[in-house]
Amino acid sequence: MNSQGSILLMRIDDFQDFLDRDLAWRKMEISQLFMLLNRAEAHEVIGKSMILLLYAHWEGFIKKSSKYYLKYVSDKNINIQDLTPNFEAIMLKRFARECIDQDSNNLAKEFALMDKHRKAKVRPFKINININDEFDKEFIDTQYNLSSKVLGNIIQIIGIKYNDAIKTRKQFLDVNLLKNRNAIGHGNQLSNNSDELSPLDFSQILKLKNFVILMLDYFAEVLSKYVEEEFYLISKEDKRNLYEDEQEEILNNKLAQIEDEN
């Protein structure tokens, strides 16, 4: 590590240690606040705080773990042609920003883009990504509103599967978590409409807490497996697809259990 504590060259142990440590302190804070909510008489105030904290750790972990994963693959020095297509797309988008000038009256920059893309396939995937800079949005951008759509974009960028178990839980992500977090953040009262979460409804907040923790665990487990099994390699496609299908079924069953809780 350098003097600022950032990893110079990430190894598999570094990546696993990050996931374990980052997930542990987030889950501890969530657990501690929920204990207060469980004992508190003023459920509304603590309930609002709970929603804000759940969202903060949801966005924070997705953003940081995704950046760590991209850095890990970058540090492996693997040729782009040997990686899954998302890594080639990342480089192509980067080249496009460097080469294309919309005000140009000729195709010189477009030809430069084509040339860079052709040569890049036989070069290692290499990016400079600042893991600890919260304002670095070049590769991973939550837009400060991690909706199901934004989550899908991030999942596509890092190359894991945006499966139906996640896609069909828009209510949890876009309404119960994000919409209510935004309402609280702007100092508004939460509606008691049936399609929104009431901060007084302890059982709903419990469901939301269980949902967020399950999703954090799921995301960490998948990224860990991708690193361990080298699922970022295009040659691992069959094994990767089998794993993703298995994980989707497991996740769907666990989410269904949360939804059925009284």
PDB file of C-alpha atoms in Angstrom:
ATOM      1  CA  MET A   1       0.000   0.000   0.000  1.00  0.00           C
ATOM      2  CA  ASN A   2       1.089   3.627  -0.505  1.00  0.00           C
ATOM      3  CA  SER A   3       1.198   6.326   2.164  1.00  0.00           C
ATOM      4  CA  GLN A   4      -2.478   7.128   1.626  1.00  0.00           C
ATOM      5  CA  GLY A   5      -3.536   3.542   2.236  1.00  0.00           C
ATOM      6  CA  SER A   6      -4.613   2.641  -1.294  1.00  0.00           C
ATOM      7  CA  ILE A   7      -3.565  -0.685  -2.775  1.00  0.00           C
ATOM      8  CA  LEU A   8      -0.874  -0.340  -5.449  1.00  0.00           C
ATOM      9  CA  LEU A   9      -1.326  -3.777  -6.996  1.00  0.00           C
ATOM     10  CA  MET A  10      -4.335  -5.741  -5.888  1.00  0.00           C
ATOM     11  CA  ARG A  11      -4.089  -9.446  -5.159  1.00  0.00           C
ATOM     12  CA  ILE A  12      -6.941 -11.865  -4.596  1.00  0.00           C
ATOM     13  CA  ASP A  13      -6.383 -11.722  -0.818  1.00  0.00           C
ATOM     14  CA  ASP A  14      -6.590  -7.930  -0.921  1.00  0.00           C
ATOM     15  CA  PHE A  15      -9.907  -8.106  -2.730  1.00  0.00           C
ATOM     16  CA  GLN A  16     -11.387 -10.679  -0.365  1.00  0.00           C
ATOM     17  CA  ASP A  17     -10.186  -8.728   2.684  1.00  0.00           C
ATOM     18  CA  PHE A  18     -11.821  -5.584   1.333  1.00  0.00           C
ATOM     19  CA  LEU A  19     -15.168  -7.305   0.843  1.00  0.00           C
ATOM     20  CA  ASP A  20     -15.084  -8.805   4.334  1.00  0.00           C
ATOM     21  CA  ARG A  21     -14.092  -5.579   6.086  1.00  0.00           C
ATOM     22  CA  ASP A  22     -16.328  -3.242   4.135  1.00  0.00           C
ATOM     23  CA  LEU A  23     -19.371  -5.454   4.510  1.00  0.00           C
ATOM     24  CA  ALA A  24     -18.758  -6.070   8.223  1.00  0.00           C
ATOM     25  CA  TRP A  25     -18.797  -2.443   9.376  1.00  0.00           C
ATOM     26  CA  ARG A  26     -21.808  -1.596   7.239  1.00  0.00           C
ATOM     27  CA  LYS A  27     -23.834  -4.501   8.616  1.00  0.00           C
ATOM     28  CA  MET A  28     -22.749  -3.627  12.155  1.00  0.00           C
ATOM     29  CA  GLU A  29     -24.043  -0.048  11.814  1.00  0.00           C
ATOM     30  CA  ILE A  30     -27.323  -1.277  10.342  1.00  0.00           C
ATOM     31  CA  SER A  31     -27.728  -3.778  13.187  1.00  0.00           C
ATOM     32  CA  GLN A  32     -26.948  -1.178  15.863  1.00  0.00           C
ATOM     33  CA  LEU A  33     -29.481   1.340  14.531  1.00  0.00           C
ATOM     34  CA  PHE A  34     -32.125  -1.337  14.119  1.00  0.00           C
ATOM     35  CA  MET A  35     -31.676  -2.283  17.779  1.00  0.00           C
ATOM     36  CA  LEU A  36     -32.443   1.329  18.669  1.00  0.00           C
ATOM     37  CA  LEU A  37     -35.486   1.274  16.417  1.00  0.00           C
ATOM     38  CA  ASN A  38     -36.681  -1.925  18.051  1.00  0.00           C
ATOM     39  CA  ARG A  39     -36.556  -0.305  21.496  1.00  0.00           C
ATOM     40  CA  ALA A  40     -37.554   3.243  20.583  1.00  0.00           C
ATOM     41  CA  GLU A  41     -40.904   4.810  21.335  1.00  0.00           C
ATOM     42  CA  ALA A  42     -40.461   7.410  18.554  1.00  0.00           C
ATOM     43  CA  HIS A  43     -40.522   4.911  15.708  1.00  0.00           C
ATOM     44  CA  GLU A  44     -41.014   7.576  13.058  1.00  0.00           C
ATOM     45  CA  VAL A  45     -37.777   9.469  13.740  1.00  0.00           C
ATOM     46  CA  ILE A  46     -35.586   6.369  14.103  1.00  0.00           C
ATOM     47  CA  GLY A  47     -37.414   4.766  11.183  1.00  0.00           C
ATOM     48  CA  LYS A  48     -36.449   7.666   8.933  1.00  0.00           C
ATOM     49  CA  SER A  49     -32.842   7.383  10.109  1.00  0.00           C
ATOM     50  CA  MET A  50     -32.954   3.660   9.362  1.00  0.00           C
ATOM     51  CA  ILE A  51     -34.042   4.261   5.769  1.00  0.00           C
ATOM     52  CA  LEU A  52     -31.291   6.860   5.266  1.00  0.00           C
ATOM     53  CA  LEU A  53     -28.638   4.521   6.678  1.00  0.00           C
ATOM     54  CA  LEU A  54     -29.832   1.535   4.650  1.00  0.00           C
ATOM     55  CA  TYR A  55     -29.652   3.552   1.456  1.00  0.00           C
ATOM     56  CA  ALA A  56     -26.229   5.009   2.317  1.00  0.00           C
ATOM     57  CA  HIS A  57     -24.719   1.564   2.843  1.00  0.00           C
ATOM     58  CA  TRP A  58     -26.504   0.133  -0.202  1.00  0.00           C
ATOM     59  CA  GLU A  59     -25.104   2.794  -2.538  1.00  0.00           C
ATOM     60  CA  GLY A  60     -21.727   2.916  -0.785  1.00  0.00           C
ATOM     61  CA  PHE A  61     -21.045  -0.800  -0.980  1.00  0.00           C
ATOM     62  CA  ILE A  62     -22.225  -1.221  -4.582  1.00  0.00           C
ATOM     63  CA  LYS A  63     -20.107   1.715  -5.712  1.00  0.00           C
ATOM     64  CA  LYS A  64     -16.934   0.844  -3.854  1.00  0.00           C
ATOM     65  CA  SER A  65     -16.981  -2.920  -4.417  1.00  0.00           C
ATOM     66  CA  SER A  66     -17.572  -2.369  -8.147  1.00  0.00           C
ATOM     67  CA  LYS A  67     -14.582  -0.027  -8.337  1.00  0.00           C
ATOM     68  CA  TYR A  68     -12.452  -2.531  -6.432  1.00  0.00           C
ATOM     69  CA  TYR A  69     -13.473  -5.264  -8.835  1.00  0.00           C
ATOM     70  CA  LEU A  70     -12.534  -3.215 -11.909  1.00  0.00           C
ATOM     71  CA  LYS A  71      -9.181  -2.371 -10.356  1.00  0.00           C
ATOM     72  CA  TYR A  72      -8.565  -6.020  -9.534  1.00  0.00           C
ATOM     73  CA  VAL A  73      -9.133  -7.088 -13.150  1.00  0.00           C
ATOM     74  CA  SER A  74      -7.055  -4.168 -14.399  1.00  0.00           C
ATOM     75  CA  ASP A  75      -4.159  -5.224 -12.169  1.00  0.00           C
ATOM     76  CA  LYS A  76      -4.221  -8.731 -13.677  1.00  0.00           C
ATOM     77  CA  ASN A  77      -2.830  -7.403 -17.001  1.00  0.00           C
ATOM     78  CA  ILE A  78      -5.063  -9.634 -19.116  1.00  0.00           C
ATOM     79  CA  ASN A  79      -5.502  -8.910 -22.813  1.00  0.00           C
ATOM     80  CA  ILE A  80      -8.868  -7.380 -23.637  1.00  0.00           C
ATOM     81  CA  GLN A  81      -9.645 -10.104 -26.173  1.00  0.00           C
ATOM     82  CA  ASP A  82      -9.482 -12.682 -23.354  1.00  0.00           C
ATOM     83  CA  LEU A  83     -11.966 -10.837 -21.117  1.00  0.00           C
ATOM     84  CA  THR A  84     -15.760 -10.718 -21.162  1.00  0.00           C
ATOM     85  CA  PRO A  85     -17.205  -8.076 -23.560  1.00  0.00           C
ATOM     86  CA  ASN A  86     -17.950  -5.486 -20.865  1.00  0.00           C
ATOM     87  CA  PHE A  87     -14.234  -4.759 -20.469  1.00  0.00           C
ATOM     88  CA  GLU A  88     -13.842  -4.123 -24.189  1.00  0.00           C
ATOM     89  CA  ALA A  89     -16.885  -1.834 -24.029  1.00  0.00           C
ATOM     90  CA  ILE A  90     -15.317   0.113 -21.160  1.00  0.00           C
ATOM     91  CA  MET A  91     -12.186   0.731 -23.204  1.00  0.00           C
ATOM     92  CA  LEU A  92     -14.159   1.595 -26.326  1.00  0.00           C
ATOM     93  CA  LYS A  93     -16.160   4.202 -24.428  1.00  0.00           C
ATOM     94  CA  ARG A  94     -12.941   5.622 -23.047  1.00  0.00           C
ATOM     95  CA  PHE A  95     -11.358   5.798 -26.508  1.00  0.00           C
ATOM     96  CA  ALA A  96     -14.480   7.489 -27.850  1.00  0.00           C
ATOM     97  CA  ARG A  97     -14.184  10.278 -25.303  1.00  0.00           C
ATOM     98  CA  GLU A  98     -10.547  10.767 -26.245  1.00  0.00           C
ATOM     99  CA  CYS A  99     -10.958  10.658 -30.012  1.00  0.00           C
ATOM    100  CA  ILE A 100     -14.325  11.922 -31.180  1.00  0.00           C
ATOM    101  CA  ASP A 101     -14.901  15.639 -31.653  1.00  0.00           C
ATOM    102  CA  GLN A 102     -18.475  16.317 -32.697  1.00  0.00           C
ATOM    103  CA  ASP A 103     -17.468  19.639 -34.238  1.00  0.00           C
ATOM    104  CA  SER A 104     -14.928  18.027 -36.551  1.00  0.00           C
ATOM    105  CA  ASN A 105     -15.606  18.339 -40.287  1.00  0.00           C
ATOM    106  CA  ASN A 106     -13.635  15.212 -41.206  1.00  0.00           C
ATOM    107  CA  LEU A 107     -13.290  11.621 -40.045  1.00  0.00           C
ATOM    108  CA  ALA A 108      -9.743  11.838 -38.679  1.00  0.00           C
ATOM    109  CA  LYS A 109     -10.775  11.314 -35.085  1.00  0.00           C
ATOM    110  CA  GLU A 110     -13.205   8.536 -35.988  1.00  0.00           C
ATOM    111  CA  PHE A 111     -10.391   6.724 -37.807  1.00  0.00           C
ATOM    112  CA  ALA A 112      -8.196   7.236 -34.740  1.00  0.00           C
ATOM    113  CA  LEU A 113     -10.914   5.619 -32.626  1.00  0.00           C
ATOM    114  CA  MET A 114     -11.140   2.632 -34.960  1.00  0.00           C
ATOM    115  CA  ASP A 115      -7.370   2.236 -34.925  1.00  0.00           C
ATOM    116  CA  LYS A 116      -7.201   2.377 -31.137  1.00  0.00           C
ATOM    117  CA  HIS A 117      -9.990  -0.146 -30.792  1.00  0.00           C
ATOM    118  CA  ARG A 118      -8.361  -2.580 -33.228  1.00  0.00           C
ATOM    119  CA  LYS A 119      -4.986  -2.414 -31.457  1.00  0.00           C
ATOM    120  CA  ALA A 120      -6.502  -2.561 -27.983  1.00  0.00           C
ATOM    121  CA  LYS A 121      -7.757  -6.128 -28.358  1.00  0.00           C
ATOM    122  CA  VAL A 122      -4.235  -7.502 -28.076  1.00  0.00           C
ATOM    123  CA  ARG A 123      -3.303  -5.185 -25.221  1.00  0.00           C
ATOM    124  CA  PRO A 124      -4.044  -5.616 -21.505  1.00  0.00           C
ATOM    125  CA  PHE A 125      -7.165  -4.104 -19.997  1.00  0.00           C
ATOM    126  CA  LYS A 126      -5.731  -1.193 -18.045  1.00  0.00           C
ATOM    127  CA  ILE A 127      -7.565   1.652 -16.327  1.00  0.00           C
ATOM    128  CA  ASN A 128      -6.706   4.222 -13.697  1.00  0.00           C
ATOM    129  CA  ILE A 129      -9.480   4.171 -11.128  1.00  0.00           C
ATOM    130  CA  ASN A 130      -9.364   6.044  -7.839  1.00  0.00           C
ATOM    131  CA  ILE A 131     -11.059   3.734  -5.366  1.00  0.00           C
ATOM    132  CA  ASN A 132     -11.128   6.161  -2.450  1.00  0.00           C
ATOM    133  CA  ASP A 133     -12.255   9.238  -4.372  1.00  0.00           C
ATOM    134  CA  GLU A 134     -16.006   9.533  -3.808  1.00  0.00           C
ATOM    135  CA  PHE A 135     -16.242  12.017  -6.690  1.00  0.00           C
ATOM    136  CA  ASP A 136     -14.547   9.748  -9.245  1.00  0.00           C
ATOM    137  CA  LYS A 137     -17.423   8.759 -11.555  1.00  0.00           C
ATOM    138  CA  GLU A 138     -15.516   7.855 -14.713  1.00  0.00           C
ATOM    139  CA  PHE A 139     -16.361   4.155 -14.587  1.00  0.00           C
ATOM    140  CA  ILE A 140     -18.875   3.677 -11.752  1.00  0.00           C
ATOM    141  CA  ASP A 141     -21.517   6.366 -11.350  1.00  0.00           C
ATOM    142  CA  THR A 142     -24.467   5.813  -9.001  1.00  0.00           C
ATOM    143  CA  GLN A 143     -25.779   9.299  -9.875  1.00  0.00           C
ATOM    144  CA  TYR A 144     -26.470   9.644  -6.118  1.00  0.00           C
ATOM    145  CA  ASN A 145     -29.721   7.795  -6.842  1.00  0.00           C
ATOM    146  CA  LEU A 146     -29.097   4.065  -7.060  1.00  0.00           C
ATOM    147  CA  SER A 147     -32.344   3.056  -8.736  1.00  0.00           C
ATOM    148  CA  SER A 148     -32.951  -0.333 -10.304  1.00  0.00           C
ATOM    149  CA  LYS A 149     -32.048   1.194 -13.688  1.00  0.00           C
ATOM    150  CA  VAL A 150     -28.741   2.620 -12.434  1.00  0.00           C
ATOM    151  CA  LEU A 151     -27.982  -0.656 -10.665  1.00  0.00           C
ATOM    152  CA  GLY A 152     -28.566  -2.472 -13.953  1.00  0.00           C
ATOM    153  CA  ASN A 153     -26.097  -0.150 -15.685  1.00  0.00           C
ATOM    154  CA  ILE A 154     -23.412  -0.783 -13.055  1.00  0.00           C
ATOM    155  CA  ILE A 155     -23.962  -4.539 -13.182  1.00  0.00           C
ATOM    156  CA  GLN A 156     -23.581  -4.410 -16.962  1.00  0.00           C
ATOM    157  CA  ILE A 157     -20.326  -2.441 -16.647  1.00  0.00           C
ATOM    158  CA  ILE A 158     -18.687  -4.926 -14.283  1.00  0.00           C
ATOM    159  CA  GLY A 159     -20.013  -7.888 -16.257  1.00  0.00           C
ATOM    160  CA  ILE A 160     -22.125  -9.894 -13.817  1.00  0.00           C
ATOM    161  CA  LYS A 161     -25.708 -10.909 -14.550  1.00  0.00           C
ATOM    162  CA  TYR A 162     -28.616  -8.558 -13.895  1.00  0.00           C
ATOM    163  CA  ASN A 163     -30.984 -11.412 -13.220  1.00  0.00           C
ATOM    164  CA  ASP A 164     -34.771 -11.531 -12.963  1.00  0.00           C
ATOM    165  CA  ALA A 165     -34.649 -12.031  -9.202  1.00  0.00           C
ATOM    166  CA  ILE A 166     -33.299  -8.484  -8.929  1.00  0.00           C
ATOM    167  CA  LYS A 167     -35.220  -6.951 -11.839  1.00  0.00           C
ATOM    168  CA  THR A 168     -38.582  -7.949 -10.397  1.00  0.00           C
ATOM    169  CA  ARG A 169     -37.873  -6.214  -7.049  1.00  0.00           C
ATOM    170  CA  LYS A 170     -38.207  -2.651  -8.322  1.00  0.00           C
ATOM    171  CA  GLN A 171     -40.694  -1.898  -5.547  1.00  0.00           C
ATOM    172  CA  PHE A 172     -38.058  -2.485  -2.890  1.00  0.00           C
ATOM    173  CA  LEU A 173     -35.344  -0.552  -4.727  1.00  0.00           C
ATOM    174  CA  ASP A 174     -37.173   2.331  -6.380  1.00  0.00           C
ATOM    175  CA  VAL A 175     -39.986   3.015  -3.907  1.00  0.00           C
ATOM    176  CA  ASN A 176     -39.365   1.527  -0.472  1.00  0.00           C
ATOM    177  CA  LEU A 177     -35.682   2.464  -0.447  1.00  0.00           C
ATOM    178  CA  LEU A 178     -34.854   5.185  -2.990  1.00  0.00           C
ATOM    179  CA  LYS A 179     -38.085   7.193  -3.175  1.00  0.00           C
ATOM    180  CA  ASN A 180     -38.485   7.310   0.579  1.00  0.00           C
ATOM    181  CA  ARG A 181     -34.820   8.121   1.105  1.00  0.00           C
ATOM    182  CA  ASN A 182     -35.191  11.060  -1.282  1.00  0.00           C
ATOM    183  CA  ALA A 183     -38.349  12.248   0.482  1.00  0.00           C
ATOM    184  CA  ILE A 184     -36.617  12.138   3.863  1.00  0.00           C
ATOM    185  CA  GLY A 185     -33.478  13.767   2.460  1.00  0.00           C
ATOM    186  CA  HIS A 186     -35.534  16.709   1.191  1.00  0.00           C
ATOM    187  CA  GLY A 187     -37.318  17.119   4.497  1.00  0.00           C
ATOM    188  CA  ASN A 188     -40.685  15.828   3.355  1.00  0.00           C
ATOM    189  CA  GLN A 189     -43.149  13.643   5.195  1.00  0.00           C
ATOM    190  CA  LEU A 190     -43.622  10.121   3.932  1.00  0.00           C
ATOM    191  CA  SER A 191     -46.985   9.273   2.473  1.00  0.00           C
ATOM    192  CA  ASN A 192     -49.178   6.559   3.939  1.00  0.00           C
ATOM    193  CA  ASN A 193     -50.287   5.514   0.450  1.00  0.00           C
ATOM    194  CA  SER A 194     -50.249   1.765  -0.133  1.00  0.00           C
ATOM    195  CA  ASP A 195     -47.437   1.995  -2.666  1.00  0.00           C
ATOM    196  CA  GLU A 196     -45.076   3.737  -0.273  1.00  0.00           C
ATOM    197  CA  LEU A 197     -43.402   2.811   2.971  1.00  0.00           C
ATOM    198  CA  SER A 198     -44.670   4.403   6.171  1.00  0.00           C
ATOM    199  CA  PRO A 199     -41.875   5.113   8.666  1.00  0.00           C
ATOM    200  CA  LEU A 200     -44.234   3.977  11.411  1.00  0.00           C
ATOM    201  CA  ASP A 201     -44.607   0.512   9.939  1.00  0.00           C
ATOM    202  CA  PHE A 202     -42.001  -1.487  11.827  1.00  0.00           C
ATOM    203  CA  SER A 203     -42.630  -4.694   9.865  1.00  0.00           C
ATOM    204  CA  GLN A 204     -42.001  -2.928   6.552  1.00  0.00           C
ATOM    205  CA  ILE A 205     -38.756  -1.417   7.788  1.00  0.00           C
ATOM    206  CA  LEU A 206     -37.699  -4.866   8.987  1.00  0.00           C
ATOM    207  CA  LYS A 207     -38.372  -6.229   5.495  1.00  0.00           C
ATOM    208  CA  LEU A 208     -36.375  -3.406   3.953  1.00  0.00           C
ATOM    209  CA  LYS A 209     -33.452  -4.026   6.303  1.00  0.00           C
ATOM    210  CA  ASN A 210     -33.464  -7.748   5.518  1.00  0.00           C
ATOM    211  CA  PHE A 211     -33.689  -6.980   1.802  1.00  0.00           C
ATOM    212  CA  VAL A 212     -30.696  -4.612   1.830  1.00  0.00           C
ATOM    213  CA  ILE A 213     -28.510  -6.950   3.896  1.00  0.00           C
ATOM    214  CA  LEU A 214     -29.402  -9.874   1.643  1.00  0.00           C
ATOM    215  CA  MET A 215     -28.513  -7.872  -1.459  1.00  0.00           C
ATOM    216  CA  LEU A 216     -25.218  -6.715   0.032  1.00  0.00           C
ATOM    217  CA  ASP A 217     -24.330 -10.320   0.900  1.00  0.00           C
ATOM    218  CA  TYR A 218     -25.363 -11.471  -2.564  1.00  0.00           C
ATOM    219  CA  PHE A 219     -23.312  -8.829  -4.351  1.00  0.00           C
ATOM    220  CA  ALA A 220     -20.246  -9.564  -2.214  1.00  0.00           C
ATOM    221  CA  GLU A 221     -20.572 -13.313  -2.760  1.00  0.00           C
ATOM    222  CA  VAL A 222     -20.904 -12.974  -6.534  1.00  0.00           C
ATOM    223  CA  LEU A 223     -17.922 -10.642  -6.872  1.00  0.00           C
ATOM    224  CA  SER A 224     -15.872 -12.908  -4.636  1.00  0.00           C
ATOM    225  CA  LYS A 225     -16.743 -15.910  -6.802  1.00  0.00           C
ATOM    226  CA  TYR A 226     -15.938 -14.028  -9.991  1.00  0.00           C
ATOM    227  CA  VAL A 227     -12.466 -13.287  -8.660  1.00  0.00           C
ATOM    228  CA  GLU A 228     -11.916 -16.769  -7.238  1.00  0.00           C
ATOM    229  CA  GLU A 229     -13.067 -18.594 -10.401  1.00  0.00           C
ATOM    230  CA  GLU A 230     -11.781 -15.963 -12.873  1.00  0.00           C
ATOM    231  CA  PHE A 231     -15.249 -15.520 -14.353  1.00  0.00           C
ATOM    232  CA  TYR A 232     -14.041 -12.292 -15.974  1.00  0.00           C
ATOM    233  CA  LEU A 233     -12.343 -14.514 -18.589  1.00  0.00           C
ATOM    234  CA  ILE A 234     -14.365 -15.203 -21.710  1.00  0.00           C
ATOM    235  CA  SER A 235     -13.145 -18.814 -21.643  1.00  0.00           C
ATOM    236  CA  LYS A 236     -15.117 -19.388 -18.413  1.00  0.00           C
ATOM    237  CA  GLU A 237     -18.473 -18.562 -20.017  1.00  0.00           C
ATOM    238  CA  ASP A 238     -20.144 -21.954 -19.553  1.00  0.00           C
ATOM    239  CA  LYS A 239     -19.115 -22.301 -15.912  1.00  0.00           C
ATOM    240  CA  ARG A 240     -20.020 -18.667 -15.252  1.00  0.00           C
ATOM    241  CA  ASN A 241     -23.512 -19.048 -16.740  1.00  0.00           C
ATOM    242  CA  LEU A 242     -24.157 -22.167 -14.667  1.00  0.00           C
ATOM    243  CA  TYR A 243     -23.105 -20.355 -11.500  1.00  0.00           C
ATOM    244  CA  GLU A 244     -25.266 -17.318 -12.315  1.00  0.00           C
ATOM    245  CA  ASP A 245     -28.331 -19.500 -12.903  1.00  0.00           C
ATOM    246  CA  GLU A 246     -27.812 -21.243  -9.572  1.00  0.00           C
ATOM    247  CA  GLN A 247     -27.349 -17.955  -7.746  1.00  0.00           C
ATOM    248  CA  GLU A 248     -30.452 -16.463  -9.323  1.00  0.00           C
ATOM    249  CA  GLU A 249     -32.605 -19.309  -8.031  1.00  0.00           C
ATOM    250  CA  ILE A 250     -31.108 -19.064  -4.538  1.00  0.00           C
ATOM    251  CA  LEU A 251     -31.552 -15.278  -4.448  1.00  0.00           C
ATOM    252  CA  ASN A 252     -35.124 -15.453  -5.699  1.00  0.00           C
ATOM    253  CA  ASN A 253     -36.049 -17.957  -2.980  1.00  0.00           C
ATOM    254  CA  LYS A 254     -34.470 -15.834  -0.246  1.00  0.00           C
ATOM    255  CA  LEU A 255     -36.156 -12.655  -1.474  1.00  0.00           C
ATOM    256  CA  ALA A 256     -39.507 -14.448  -1.621  1.00  0.00           C
ATOM    257  CA  GLN A 257     -39.060 -15.443   2.029  1.00  0.00           C
ATOM    258  CA  ILE A 258     -38.531 -11.802   2.986  1.00  0.00           C
ATOM    259  CA  GLU A 259     -41.606 -10.745   1.047  1.00  0.00           C
ATOM    260  CA  ASP A 260     -43.700 -13.378   2.843  1.00  0.00           C
ATOM    261  CA  GLU A 261     -42.633 -12.203   6.302  1.00  0.00           C
ATOM    262  CA  ASN A 262     -45.453 -10.784   8.410  1.00  0.00           C
TER     263      ASN A 262
END
